Coordinates of C-alpha atoms and ligand atoms in Angstrom, one line a residue:
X1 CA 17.1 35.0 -3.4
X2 CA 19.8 32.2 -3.1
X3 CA 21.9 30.6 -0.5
X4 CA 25.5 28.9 -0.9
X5 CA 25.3 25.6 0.8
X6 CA 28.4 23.1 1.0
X7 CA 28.7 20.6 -1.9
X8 CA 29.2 17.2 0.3
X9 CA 25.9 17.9 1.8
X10 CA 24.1 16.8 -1.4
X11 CA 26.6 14.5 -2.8
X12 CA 29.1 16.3 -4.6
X13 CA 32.7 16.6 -4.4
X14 CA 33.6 19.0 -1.4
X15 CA 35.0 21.5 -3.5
X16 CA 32.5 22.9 -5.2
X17 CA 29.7 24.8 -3.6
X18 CA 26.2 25.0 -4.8
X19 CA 24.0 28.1 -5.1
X20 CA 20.4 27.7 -4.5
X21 CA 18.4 29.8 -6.1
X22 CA 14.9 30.6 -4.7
X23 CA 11.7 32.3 -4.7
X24 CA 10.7 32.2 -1.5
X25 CA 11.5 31.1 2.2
X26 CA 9.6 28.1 4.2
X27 CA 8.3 31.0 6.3
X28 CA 6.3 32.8 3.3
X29 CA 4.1 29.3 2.4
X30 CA 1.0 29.7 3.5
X31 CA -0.3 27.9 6.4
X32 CA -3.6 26.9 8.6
X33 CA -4.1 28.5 11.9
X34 CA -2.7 26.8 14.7
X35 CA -2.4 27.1 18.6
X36 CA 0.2 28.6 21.0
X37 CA 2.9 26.0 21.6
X38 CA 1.7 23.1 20.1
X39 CA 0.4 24.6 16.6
X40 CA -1.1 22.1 14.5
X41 CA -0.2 19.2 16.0
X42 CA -4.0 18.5 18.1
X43 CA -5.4 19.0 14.4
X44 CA -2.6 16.1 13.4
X45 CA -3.6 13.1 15.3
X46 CA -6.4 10.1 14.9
X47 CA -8.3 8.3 12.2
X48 CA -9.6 10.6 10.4
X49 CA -6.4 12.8 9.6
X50 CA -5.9 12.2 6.4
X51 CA -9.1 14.4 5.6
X52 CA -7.7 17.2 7.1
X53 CA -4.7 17.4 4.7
X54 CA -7.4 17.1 1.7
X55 CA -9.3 20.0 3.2
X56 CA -6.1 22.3 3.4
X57 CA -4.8 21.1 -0.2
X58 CA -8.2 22.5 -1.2
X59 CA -7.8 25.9 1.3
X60 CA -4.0 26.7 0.9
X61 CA -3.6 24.7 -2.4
X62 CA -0.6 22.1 -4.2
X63 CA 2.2 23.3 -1.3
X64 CA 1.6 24.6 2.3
X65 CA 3.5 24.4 6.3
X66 CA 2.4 23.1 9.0
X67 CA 3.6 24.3 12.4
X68 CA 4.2 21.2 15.1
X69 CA 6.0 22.1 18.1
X70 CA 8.0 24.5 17.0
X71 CA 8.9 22.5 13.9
X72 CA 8.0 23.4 10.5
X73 CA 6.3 20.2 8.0
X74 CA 5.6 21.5 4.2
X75 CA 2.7 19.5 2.6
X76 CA 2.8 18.7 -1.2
X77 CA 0.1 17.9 -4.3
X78 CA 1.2 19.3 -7.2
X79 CA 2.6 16.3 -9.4
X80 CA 5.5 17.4 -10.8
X81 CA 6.7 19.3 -7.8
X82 CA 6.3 15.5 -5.7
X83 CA 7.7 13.7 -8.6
X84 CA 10.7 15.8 -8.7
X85 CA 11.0 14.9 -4.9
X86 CA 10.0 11.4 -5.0
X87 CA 13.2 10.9 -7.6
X88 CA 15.6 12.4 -5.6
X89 CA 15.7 9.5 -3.1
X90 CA 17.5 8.0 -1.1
X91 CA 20.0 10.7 -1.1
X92 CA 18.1 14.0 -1.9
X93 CA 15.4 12.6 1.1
X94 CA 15.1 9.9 3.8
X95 CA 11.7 8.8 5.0
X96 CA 10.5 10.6 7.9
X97 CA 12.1 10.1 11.4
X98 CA 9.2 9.8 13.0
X99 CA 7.4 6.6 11.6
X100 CA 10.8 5.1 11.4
X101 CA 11.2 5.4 15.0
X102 CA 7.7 3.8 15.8
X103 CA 8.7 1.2 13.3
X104 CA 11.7 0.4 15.0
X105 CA 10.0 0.4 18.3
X106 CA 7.8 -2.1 17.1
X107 CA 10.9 -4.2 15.6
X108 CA 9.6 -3.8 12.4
X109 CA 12.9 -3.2 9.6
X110 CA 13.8 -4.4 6.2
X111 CA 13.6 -2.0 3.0
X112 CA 11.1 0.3 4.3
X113 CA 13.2 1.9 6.8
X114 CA 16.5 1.7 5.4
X115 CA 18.5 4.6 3.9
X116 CA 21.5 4.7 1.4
X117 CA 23.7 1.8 0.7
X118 CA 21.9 -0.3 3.2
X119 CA 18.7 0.6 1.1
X120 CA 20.2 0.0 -2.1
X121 CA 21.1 -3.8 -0.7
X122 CA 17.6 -4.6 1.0
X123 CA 15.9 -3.0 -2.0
X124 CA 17.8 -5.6 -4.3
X125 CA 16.6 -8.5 -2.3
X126 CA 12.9 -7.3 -1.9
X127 CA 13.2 -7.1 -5.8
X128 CA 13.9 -10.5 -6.3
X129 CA 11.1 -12.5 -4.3
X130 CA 9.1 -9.9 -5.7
X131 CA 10.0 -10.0 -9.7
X132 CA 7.1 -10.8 -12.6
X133 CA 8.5 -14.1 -12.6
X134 CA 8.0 -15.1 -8.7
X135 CA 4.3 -13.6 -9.1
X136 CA 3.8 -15.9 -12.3
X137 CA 5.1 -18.8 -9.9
X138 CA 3.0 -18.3 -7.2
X139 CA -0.2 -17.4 -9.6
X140 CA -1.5 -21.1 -9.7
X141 CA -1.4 -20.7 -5.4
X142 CA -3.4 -16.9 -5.8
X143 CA -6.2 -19.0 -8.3
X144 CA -6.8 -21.6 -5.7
X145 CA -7.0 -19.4 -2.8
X146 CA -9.6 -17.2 -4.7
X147 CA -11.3 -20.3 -5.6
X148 CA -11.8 -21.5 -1.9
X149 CA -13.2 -18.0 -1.2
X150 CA -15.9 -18.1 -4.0
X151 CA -16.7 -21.5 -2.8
X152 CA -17.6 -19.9 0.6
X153 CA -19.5 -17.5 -0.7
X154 CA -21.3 -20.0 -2.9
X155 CA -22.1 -22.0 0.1
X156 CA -23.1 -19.3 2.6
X157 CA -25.4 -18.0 0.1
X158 CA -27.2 -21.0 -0.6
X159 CA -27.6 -21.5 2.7
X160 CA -29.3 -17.9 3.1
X161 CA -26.0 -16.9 5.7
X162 CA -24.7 -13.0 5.2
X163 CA -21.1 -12.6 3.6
X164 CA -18.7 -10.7 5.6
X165 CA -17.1 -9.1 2.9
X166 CA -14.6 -6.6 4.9
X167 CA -13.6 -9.6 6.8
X168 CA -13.4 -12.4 4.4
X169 CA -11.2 -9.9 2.0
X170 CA -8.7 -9.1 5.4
X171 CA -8.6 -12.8 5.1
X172 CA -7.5 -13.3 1.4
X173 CA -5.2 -11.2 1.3
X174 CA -3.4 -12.4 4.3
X175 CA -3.5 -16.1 2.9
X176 CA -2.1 -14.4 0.0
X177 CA 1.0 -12.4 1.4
X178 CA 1.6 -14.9 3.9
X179 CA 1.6 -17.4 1.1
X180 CA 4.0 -15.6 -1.0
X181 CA 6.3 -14.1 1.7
X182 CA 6.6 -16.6 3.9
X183 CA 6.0 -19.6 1.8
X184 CA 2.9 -20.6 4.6
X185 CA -0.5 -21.3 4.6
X186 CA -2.2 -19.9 7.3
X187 CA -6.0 -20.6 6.0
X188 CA -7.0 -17.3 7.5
X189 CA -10.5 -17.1 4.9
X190 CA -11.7 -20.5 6.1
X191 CA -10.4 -20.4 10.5
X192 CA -9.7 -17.5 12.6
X193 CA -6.7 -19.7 15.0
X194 CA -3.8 -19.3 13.2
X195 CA -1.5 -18.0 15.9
X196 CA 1.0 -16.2 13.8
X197 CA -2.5 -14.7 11.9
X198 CA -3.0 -13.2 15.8
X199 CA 0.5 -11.9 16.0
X200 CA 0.5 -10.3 12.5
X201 CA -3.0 -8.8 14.0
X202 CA -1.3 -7.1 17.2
X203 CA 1.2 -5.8 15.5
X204 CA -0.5 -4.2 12.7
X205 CA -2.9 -2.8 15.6
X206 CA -0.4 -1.0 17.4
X207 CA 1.9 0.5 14.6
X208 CA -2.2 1.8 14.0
X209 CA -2.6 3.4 17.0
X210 CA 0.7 4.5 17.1
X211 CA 1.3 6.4 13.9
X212 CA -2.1 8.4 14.5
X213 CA -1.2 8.9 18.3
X214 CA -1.2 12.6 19.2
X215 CA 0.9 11.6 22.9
X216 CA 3.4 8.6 22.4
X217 CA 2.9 7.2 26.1
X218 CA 4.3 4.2 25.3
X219 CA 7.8 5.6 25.3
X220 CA 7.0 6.1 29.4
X221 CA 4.7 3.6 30.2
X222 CA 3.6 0.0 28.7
X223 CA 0.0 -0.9 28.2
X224 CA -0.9 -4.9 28.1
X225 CA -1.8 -3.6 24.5
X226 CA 1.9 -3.0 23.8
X227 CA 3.3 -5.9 25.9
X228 CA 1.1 -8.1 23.6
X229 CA 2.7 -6.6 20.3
X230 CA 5.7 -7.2 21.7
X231 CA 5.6 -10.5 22.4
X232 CA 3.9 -11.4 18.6
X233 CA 6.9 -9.6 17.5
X234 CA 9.0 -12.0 19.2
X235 CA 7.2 -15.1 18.2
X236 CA 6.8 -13.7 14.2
X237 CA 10.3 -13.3 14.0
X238 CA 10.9 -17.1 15.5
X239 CA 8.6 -18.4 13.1
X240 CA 9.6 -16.6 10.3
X241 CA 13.5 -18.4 11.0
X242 CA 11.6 -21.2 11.4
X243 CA 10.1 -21.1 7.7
X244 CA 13.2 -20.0 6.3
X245 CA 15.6 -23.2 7.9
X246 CA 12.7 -25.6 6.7
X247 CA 12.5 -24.0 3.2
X248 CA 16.1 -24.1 2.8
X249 CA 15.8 -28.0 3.6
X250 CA 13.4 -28.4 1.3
X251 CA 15.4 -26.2 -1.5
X252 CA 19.0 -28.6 -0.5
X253 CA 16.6 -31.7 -1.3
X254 CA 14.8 -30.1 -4.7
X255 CA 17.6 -28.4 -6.6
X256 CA 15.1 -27.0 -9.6
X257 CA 13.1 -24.9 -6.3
X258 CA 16.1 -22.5 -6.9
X259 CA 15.4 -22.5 -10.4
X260 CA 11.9 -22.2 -10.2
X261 CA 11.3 -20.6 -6.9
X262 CA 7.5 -20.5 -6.0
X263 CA 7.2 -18.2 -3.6
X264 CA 9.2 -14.8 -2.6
X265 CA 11.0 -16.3 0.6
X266 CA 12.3 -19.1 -2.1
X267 CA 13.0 -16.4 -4.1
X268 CA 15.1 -14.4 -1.1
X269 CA 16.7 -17.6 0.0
X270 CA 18.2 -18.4 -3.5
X271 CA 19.6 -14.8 -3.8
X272 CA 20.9 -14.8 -0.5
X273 CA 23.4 -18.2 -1.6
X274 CA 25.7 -15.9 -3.9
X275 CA 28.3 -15.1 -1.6
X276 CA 28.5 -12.0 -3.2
X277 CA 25.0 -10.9 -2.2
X278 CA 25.8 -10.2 1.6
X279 CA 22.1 -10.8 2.5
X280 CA 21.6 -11.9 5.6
X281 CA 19.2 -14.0 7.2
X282 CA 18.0 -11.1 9.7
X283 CA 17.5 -9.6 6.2
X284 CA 15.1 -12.1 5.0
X285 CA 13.5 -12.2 8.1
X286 CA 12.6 -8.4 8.5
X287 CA 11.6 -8.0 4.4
X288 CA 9.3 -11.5 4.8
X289 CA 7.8 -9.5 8.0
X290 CA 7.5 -6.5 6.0
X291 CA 6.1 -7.5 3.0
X292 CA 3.1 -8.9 4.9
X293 CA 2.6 -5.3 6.6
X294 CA 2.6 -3.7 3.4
X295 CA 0.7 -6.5 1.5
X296 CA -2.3 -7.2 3.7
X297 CA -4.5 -4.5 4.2
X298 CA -3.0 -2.3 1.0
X299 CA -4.9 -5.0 -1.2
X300 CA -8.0 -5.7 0.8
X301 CA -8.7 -2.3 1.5
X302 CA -8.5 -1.1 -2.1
X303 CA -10.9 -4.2 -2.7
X304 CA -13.3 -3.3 -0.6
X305 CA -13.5 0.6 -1.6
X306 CA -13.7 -0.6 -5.0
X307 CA -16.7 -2.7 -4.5
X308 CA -18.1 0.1 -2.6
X309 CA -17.6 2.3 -5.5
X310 CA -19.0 -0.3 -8.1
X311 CA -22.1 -1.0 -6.1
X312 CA -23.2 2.7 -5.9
X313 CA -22.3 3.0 -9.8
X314 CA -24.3 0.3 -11.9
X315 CA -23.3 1.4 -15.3
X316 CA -19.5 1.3 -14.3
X317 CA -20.1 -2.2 -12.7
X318 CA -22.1 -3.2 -16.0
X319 CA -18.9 -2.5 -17.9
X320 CA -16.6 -4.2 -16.1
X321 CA -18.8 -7.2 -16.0
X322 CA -18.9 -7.0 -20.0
X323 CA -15.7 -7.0 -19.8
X324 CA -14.9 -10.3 -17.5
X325 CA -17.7 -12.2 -18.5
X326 CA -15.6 -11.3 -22.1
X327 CA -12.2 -12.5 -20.9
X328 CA -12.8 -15.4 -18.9
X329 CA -15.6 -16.9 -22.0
X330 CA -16.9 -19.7 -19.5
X331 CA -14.6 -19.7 -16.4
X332 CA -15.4 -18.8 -13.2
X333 CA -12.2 -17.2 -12.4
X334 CA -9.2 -15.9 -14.4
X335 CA -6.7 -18.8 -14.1
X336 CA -4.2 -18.2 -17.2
X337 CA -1.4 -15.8 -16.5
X338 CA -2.3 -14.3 -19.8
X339 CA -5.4 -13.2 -19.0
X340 CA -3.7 -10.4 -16.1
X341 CA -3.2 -8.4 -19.3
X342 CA -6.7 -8.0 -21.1
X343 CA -8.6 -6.4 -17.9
X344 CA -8.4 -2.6 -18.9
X345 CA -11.3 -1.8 -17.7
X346 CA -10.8 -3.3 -14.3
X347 CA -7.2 -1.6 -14.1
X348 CA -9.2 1.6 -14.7
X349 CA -11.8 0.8 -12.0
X350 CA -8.4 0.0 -9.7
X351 CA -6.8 3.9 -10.5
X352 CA -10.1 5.6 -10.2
X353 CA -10.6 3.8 -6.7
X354 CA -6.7 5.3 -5.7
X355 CA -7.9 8.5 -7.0
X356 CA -10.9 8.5 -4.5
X357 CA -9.5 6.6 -2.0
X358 CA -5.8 6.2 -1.7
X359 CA -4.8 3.5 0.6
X360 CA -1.6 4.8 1.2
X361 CA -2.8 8.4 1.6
X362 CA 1.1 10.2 2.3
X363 CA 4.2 9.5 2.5
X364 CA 6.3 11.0 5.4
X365 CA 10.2 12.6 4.0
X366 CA 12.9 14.5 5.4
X367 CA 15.2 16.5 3.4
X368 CA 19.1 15.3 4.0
X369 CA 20.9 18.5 3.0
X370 CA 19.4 22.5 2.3
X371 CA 17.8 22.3 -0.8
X372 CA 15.2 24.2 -3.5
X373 CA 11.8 22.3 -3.6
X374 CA 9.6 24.0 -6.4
X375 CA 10.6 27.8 -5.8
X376 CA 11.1 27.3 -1.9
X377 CA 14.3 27.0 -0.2
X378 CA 13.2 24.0 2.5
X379 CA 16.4 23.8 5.0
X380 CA 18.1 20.7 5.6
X381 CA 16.2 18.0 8.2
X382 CA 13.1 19.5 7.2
X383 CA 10.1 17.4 7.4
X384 CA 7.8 16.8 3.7
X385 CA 4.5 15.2 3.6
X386 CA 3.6 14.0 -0.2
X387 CA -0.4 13.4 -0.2
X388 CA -0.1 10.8 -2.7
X389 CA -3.6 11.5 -4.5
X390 CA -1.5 14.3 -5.9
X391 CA -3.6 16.5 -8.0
X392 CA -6.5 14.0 -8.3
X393 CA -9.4 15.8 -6.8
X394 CA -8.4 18.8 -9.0
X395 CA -11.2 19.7 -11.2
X396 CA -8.8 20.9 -14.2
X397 CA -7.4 17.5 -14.6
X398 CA -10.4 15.4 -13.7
X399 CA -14.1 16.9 -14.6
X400 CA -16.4 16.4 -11.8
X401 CA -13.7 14.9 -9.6
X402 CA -16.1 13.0 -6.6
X403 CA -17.4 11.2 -9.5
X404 CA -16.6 7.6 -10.0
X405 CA -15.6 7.2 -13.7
X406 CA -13.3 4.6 -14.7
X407 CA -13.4 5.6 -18.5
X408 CA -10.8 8.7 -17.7
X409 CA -8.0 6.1 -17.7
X410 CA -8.4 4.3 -20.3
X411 CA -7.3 6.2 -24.0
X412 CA -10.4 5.4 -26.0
X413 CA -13.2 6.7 -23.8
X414 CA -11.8 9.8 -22.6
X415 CA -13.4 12.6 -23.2
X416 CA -11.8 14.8 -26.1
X417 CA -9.1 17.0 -25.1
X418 CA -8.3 15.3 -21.7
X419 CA -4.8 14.6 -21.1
X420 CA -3.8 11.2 -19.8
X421 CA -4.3 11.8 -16.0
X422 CA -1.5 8.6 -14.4
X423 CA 0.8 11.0 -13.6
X424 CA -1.2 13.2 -11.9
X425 CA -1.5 11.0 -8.9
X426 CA 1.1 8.2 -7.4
X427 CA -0.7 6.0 -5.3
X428 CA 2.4 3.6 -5.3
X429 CA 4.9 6.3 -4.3
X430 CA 7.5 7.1 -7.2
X431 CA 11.3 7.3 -8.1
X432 CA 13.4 4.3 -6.8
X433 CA 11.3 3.9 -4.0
X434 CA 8.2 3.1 -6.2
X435 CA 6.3 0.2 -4.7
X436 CA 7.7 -3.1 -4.9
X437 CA 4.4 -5.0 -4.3
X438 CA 2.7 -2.7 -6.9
X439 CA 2.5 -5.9 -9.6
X440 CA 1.5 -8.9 -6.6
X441 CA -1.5 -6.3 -5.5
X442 CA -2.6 -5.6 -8.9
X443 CA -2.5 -9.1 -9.8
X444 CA -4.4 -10.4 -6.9
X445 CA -7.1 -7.5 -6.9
X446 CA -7.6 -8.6 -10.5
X447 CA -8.0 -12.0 -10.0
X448 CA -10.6 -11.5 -7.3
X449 CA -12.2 -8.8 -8.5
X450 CA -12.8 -10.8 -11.3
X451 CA -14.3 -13.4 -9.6
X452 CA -16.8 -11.9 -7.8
X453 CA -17.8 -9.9 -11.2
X454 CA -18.2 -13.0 -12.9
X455 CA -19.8 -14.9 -10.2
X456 CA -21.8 -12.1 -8.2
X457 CA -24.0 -9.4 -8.6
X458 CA -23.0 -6.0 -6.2
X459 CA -26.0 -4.3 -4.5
X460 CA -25.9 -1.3 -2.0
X461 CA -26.3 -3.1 1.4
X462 CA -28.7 -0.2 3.3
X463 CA -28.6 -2.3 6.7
X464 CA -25.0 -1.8 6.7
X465 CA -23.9 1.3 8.2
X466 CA -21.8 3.5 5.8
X467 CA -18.2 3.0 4.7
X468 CA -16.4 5.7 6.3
X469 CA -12.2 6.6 5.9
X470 CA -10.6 5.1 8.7
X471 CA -6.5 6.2 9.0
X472 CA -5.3 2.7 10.6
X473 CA -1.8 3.4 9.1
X474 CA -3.0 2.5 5.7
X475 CA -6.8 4.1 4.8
X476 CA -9.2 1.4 5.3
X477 CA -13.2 1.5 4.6
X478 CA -14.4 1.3 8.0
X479 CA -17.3 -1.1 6.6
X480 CA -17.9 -2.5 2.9
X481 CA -21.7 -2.1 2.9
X482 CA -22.0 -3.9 0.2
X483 CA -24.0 -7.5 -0.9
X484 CA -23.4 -10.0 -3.4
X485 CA -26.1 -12.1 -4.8
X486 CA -25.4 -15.1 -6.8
X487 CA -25.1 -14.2 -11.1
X488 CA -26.0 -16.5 -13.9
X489 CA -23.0 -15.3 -16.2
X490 CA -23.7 -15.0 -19.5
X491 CA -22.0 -16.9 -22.1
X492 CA -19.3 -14.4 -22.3
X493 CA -18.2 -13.9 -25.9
X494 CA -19.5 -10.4 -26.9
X495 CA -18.6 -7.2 -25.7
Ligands
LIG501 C1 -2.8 -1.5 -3.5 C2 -1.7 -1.9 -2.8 C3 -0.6 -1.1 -2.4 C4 -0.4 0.2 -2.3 C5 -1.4 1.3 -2.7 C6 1.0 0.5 -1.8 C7 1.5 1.7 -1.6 C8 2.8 2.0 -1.3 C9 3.4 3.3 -1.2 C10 2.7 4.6 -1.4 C11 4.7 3.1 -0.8 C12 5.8 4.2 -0.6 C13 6.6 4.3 -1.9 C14 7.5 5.5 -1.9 O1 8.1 5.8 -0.8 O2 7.7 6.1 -2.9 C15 5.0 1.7 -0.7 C16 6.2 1.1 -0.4 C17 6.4 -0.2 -0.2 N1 5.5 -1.2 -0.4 FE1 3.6 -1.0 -1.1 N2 1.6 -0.7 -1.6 C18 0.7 -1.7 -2.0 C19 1.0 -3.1 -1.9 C20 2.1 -3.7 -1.5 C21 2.4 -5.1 -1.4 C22 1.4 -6.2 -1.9 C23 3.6 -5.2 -0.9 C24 4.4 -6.5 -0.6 C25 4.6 -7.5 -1.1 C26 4.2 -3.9 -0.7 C27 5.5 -3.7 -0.2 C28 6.0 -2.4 -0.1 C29 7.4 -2.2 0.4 C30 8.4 -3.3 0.9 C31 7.6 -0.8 0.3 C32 8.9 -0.1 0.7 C33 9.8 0.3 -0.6 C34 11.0 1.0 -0.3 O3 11.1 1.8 0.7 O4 11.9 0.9 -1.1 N3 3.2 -3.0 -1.0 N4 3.8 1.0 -1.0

């Protein structure tokens, strides 16, 4: 089959028209039974959705529809078909109307939501507050932050107290984003009062709620729920001008902060003083807002599901604990930059826990302009779901896939004749809209990680009730049953 389509629609000069070839037409993907009217949209909604898509990638297989309201949404696993996708952004595909529209309702913009040129420009400013060199900066800040967290820990042990773990973890990594994006500390790990801590909470709570809504009543009537968010929108955003006119003070008194900057917003500010930039300080504002979405519960939550996984596996736990006690010889915490380089081990333990538990289970596209995905012809406005774990619950790729098995990822210990599985999976997204906070959450989970390995020993909490997948617009574990008991590390110089 093929189709003649107009050039401009995908970018090329208007004279020349493009022929799409094609095996087969949206109608002819297979599809789960739905209902009259509403088709599968009842089977789209709440916190457990997510599941569902895994269940029909394992009925209908790597590329399926789905039938909501009379509109047709193709699902996607296989790798190379979403790679191919992913890399055709931002002009091939937007990101889908629909969680752009509850973003905006919620007043939350920056890169995330931003198409074309205006994407290219926001893009470029996320990218420099959020550079190797900015993470190195703030580094020193991450250290001491993960260092007042093992000293509570320390204490509320000795003192026979029970460890929060989901909740202290929340707390980390907001100190840490906040920290970096917004050049604050709000101290979330050691007091709960922080208002903007409360604000950034609301928020969070409702875009939630919202993107796993089946009915969007808000759009007709206004719980106190959603006058609340909107009123921590209001008072975020003043803050966040608020942090931005005193850092720039500060940076006017210290010259070498623009040099040097320490944190992202320094970071922002400096690239915003090239006239040539065009940033804008409603830029900074929405990307410092945004970062902290994306940053808080992205890292926490692969945290805890890693601990979760480590505690149920001993020998996996034994290894990585080799290999820290190894690294960090007799320090209680990595605190040389150098050392975010020799963790293998623990950056295998991080891409097994993705495989199992993506955080960010799918991203949500629309196609700009009829086009060929794989053999399909998928018409133009189209809606794509990517299911970012990709083909890692395929059995082909990864032997005995609901296994926890770090050693896949890492050259040396695979087993004979396996190919090297990382692009199998993208748990950070791909093409130019890869993850910008992919580097700050890898280095913070392996500074923390590490600490508690070299400080704690991980046991199966059976009190706790169990750790169930909870859509909350990233996947969190609904409970880290997990407890730490205090470790005499060994000296740390074998492995
Ligand atoms: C384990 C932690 C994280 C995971 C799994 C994760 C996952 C993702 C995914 C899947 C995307 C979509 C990429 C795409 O469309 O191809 C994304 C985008 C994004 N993430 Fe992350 N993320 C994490 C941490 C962070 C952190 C720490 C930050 C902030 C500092 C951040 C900021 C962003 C931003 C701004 C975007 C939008 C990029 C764009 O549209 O160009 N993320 N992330």
């Amino acid at each position: 089959m093929n189709e003649t389509i107009a050039a401009d629609e995908v970018g090329l000069a208007p004279e020349a028209p493009v022929e799409l070839r094609y095996g087969r037409r949206i109608e002819d993907l297979p599809s789960p039974k739905g209902q009259p009217f509403v088709g599968n949209a009842l089977q789209l909604s709440g916190r457990q959705m997510h599941q569902k898509f895994t269940a029909w990638v394992r009925e209908f297989g790597p590329m399926f529809r789905l039938q909501v309201f009379g509109h047709t949404i193709v699902i996607l696993s296989d790798s190379a078909t979403a790679h191919g996708v992913m890399r055709e952004r931002p002009d091939g595909f937007r990101r889908n109307g629909g969680l752009k529209t509850i973003m905006n309702e919620l007043n939350i913009g920056g890169v995330f939501t931003a198409e074309g040129a205006e994407w290219r420009k926001q893009r470029k400013l996320v990218m420099s507050g959020l550079n190797a060199e900015v993470i190195r900066n703030f580094f020193p800040r991450m250290v001491t932050l993960t260092e007042h967290m093992m000293e509570r820990w320390n204490k509320a042990l000795d003192e026979g107290r029970a460890i929060d773990l989901r909740r202290d973890l929340k707390a980390m990594a907001l100190d840490t984003i906040v920290g970096i994006a917004m050049g604050h500390d709000i101290d979330a790990v050691n007091q709960d009062g922080d208002p903007l801590q409360r604000d950034i909470d609301n928020m969070f709570q409702r875009l939630g709620h919202r993107t796993t809504a089946s009915f969007p009543y808000w759009r007709y009537f206004k719980l106190p729920v959603d006058r609340a968010a909107e009123r921590s929108f209001t008072d975020i955003d003043r803050r966040v001008a608020e942090f931005i006119r005193n850092t720039r003070e500060r940076m006017e008194q210290q010259r070498d902060l623009q040099k040097k900057p320490a944190n992202m917003l320094e970071a922002m500010i400096t690239a915003s003083e090239d006239p040539e930039s065009g940033f804008t300080d409603e830029e900074l504002v929405a990307n410092a807002i945004l970062s902290v979405i994306g940053g808080e519960d992205t890292t926490a939550n692969s945290i805890g599901w890693m601990l979760c996984q480590l505690s149920q596996n001993p020998a996996a736990a034994a290894a990585l604990t080799a290999e820290v006690d190894y690294v960090l010889r007799d320090a209680p915490l990595p605190r040389e930059w150098e050392q975010m380089k020799v963790f293998p081990y623990l950056e295998a333990a991080h891409s097994e826990t993705q495989r199992l538990k993506a955080v960010a289970p799918y991203l949500g596209l629309t196609a700009n302009a009829d086009c060929v995905v794989a053999d399909t012809f998928i018409p133009k406005n189209t809606a794509i779901i990517v299911a970012t774990a990709g083909e890692g619950g395929d059995e082909a790729h990864f032997p005995a896939p609901e296994q926890f098995k770090p050693e896949r990822w890492i050259d040396e210990l695979r087993e004979a004749g396996q190919e090297d599985p990382s692009r199998k999976l993208f748990p950070f997204g791909g093409g130019a809209r890869l993850c910008p906070g992919r580097f700050l959450a890898l280095t913070e989970i392996k500074v923390v990680v590490a600490m508690i390995m070299r400080n704690f020993e991980l046991e199966p909490d059976p009190k706790a009730p169990p750790a169930k997948e909870l859509l909350n617009f990233f996947m969190a574990p609904s409970s880290v049953p997990v407890r730490l008991k205090k470790r005499v590390p060994s000296a740390g110089n074998s492995r």
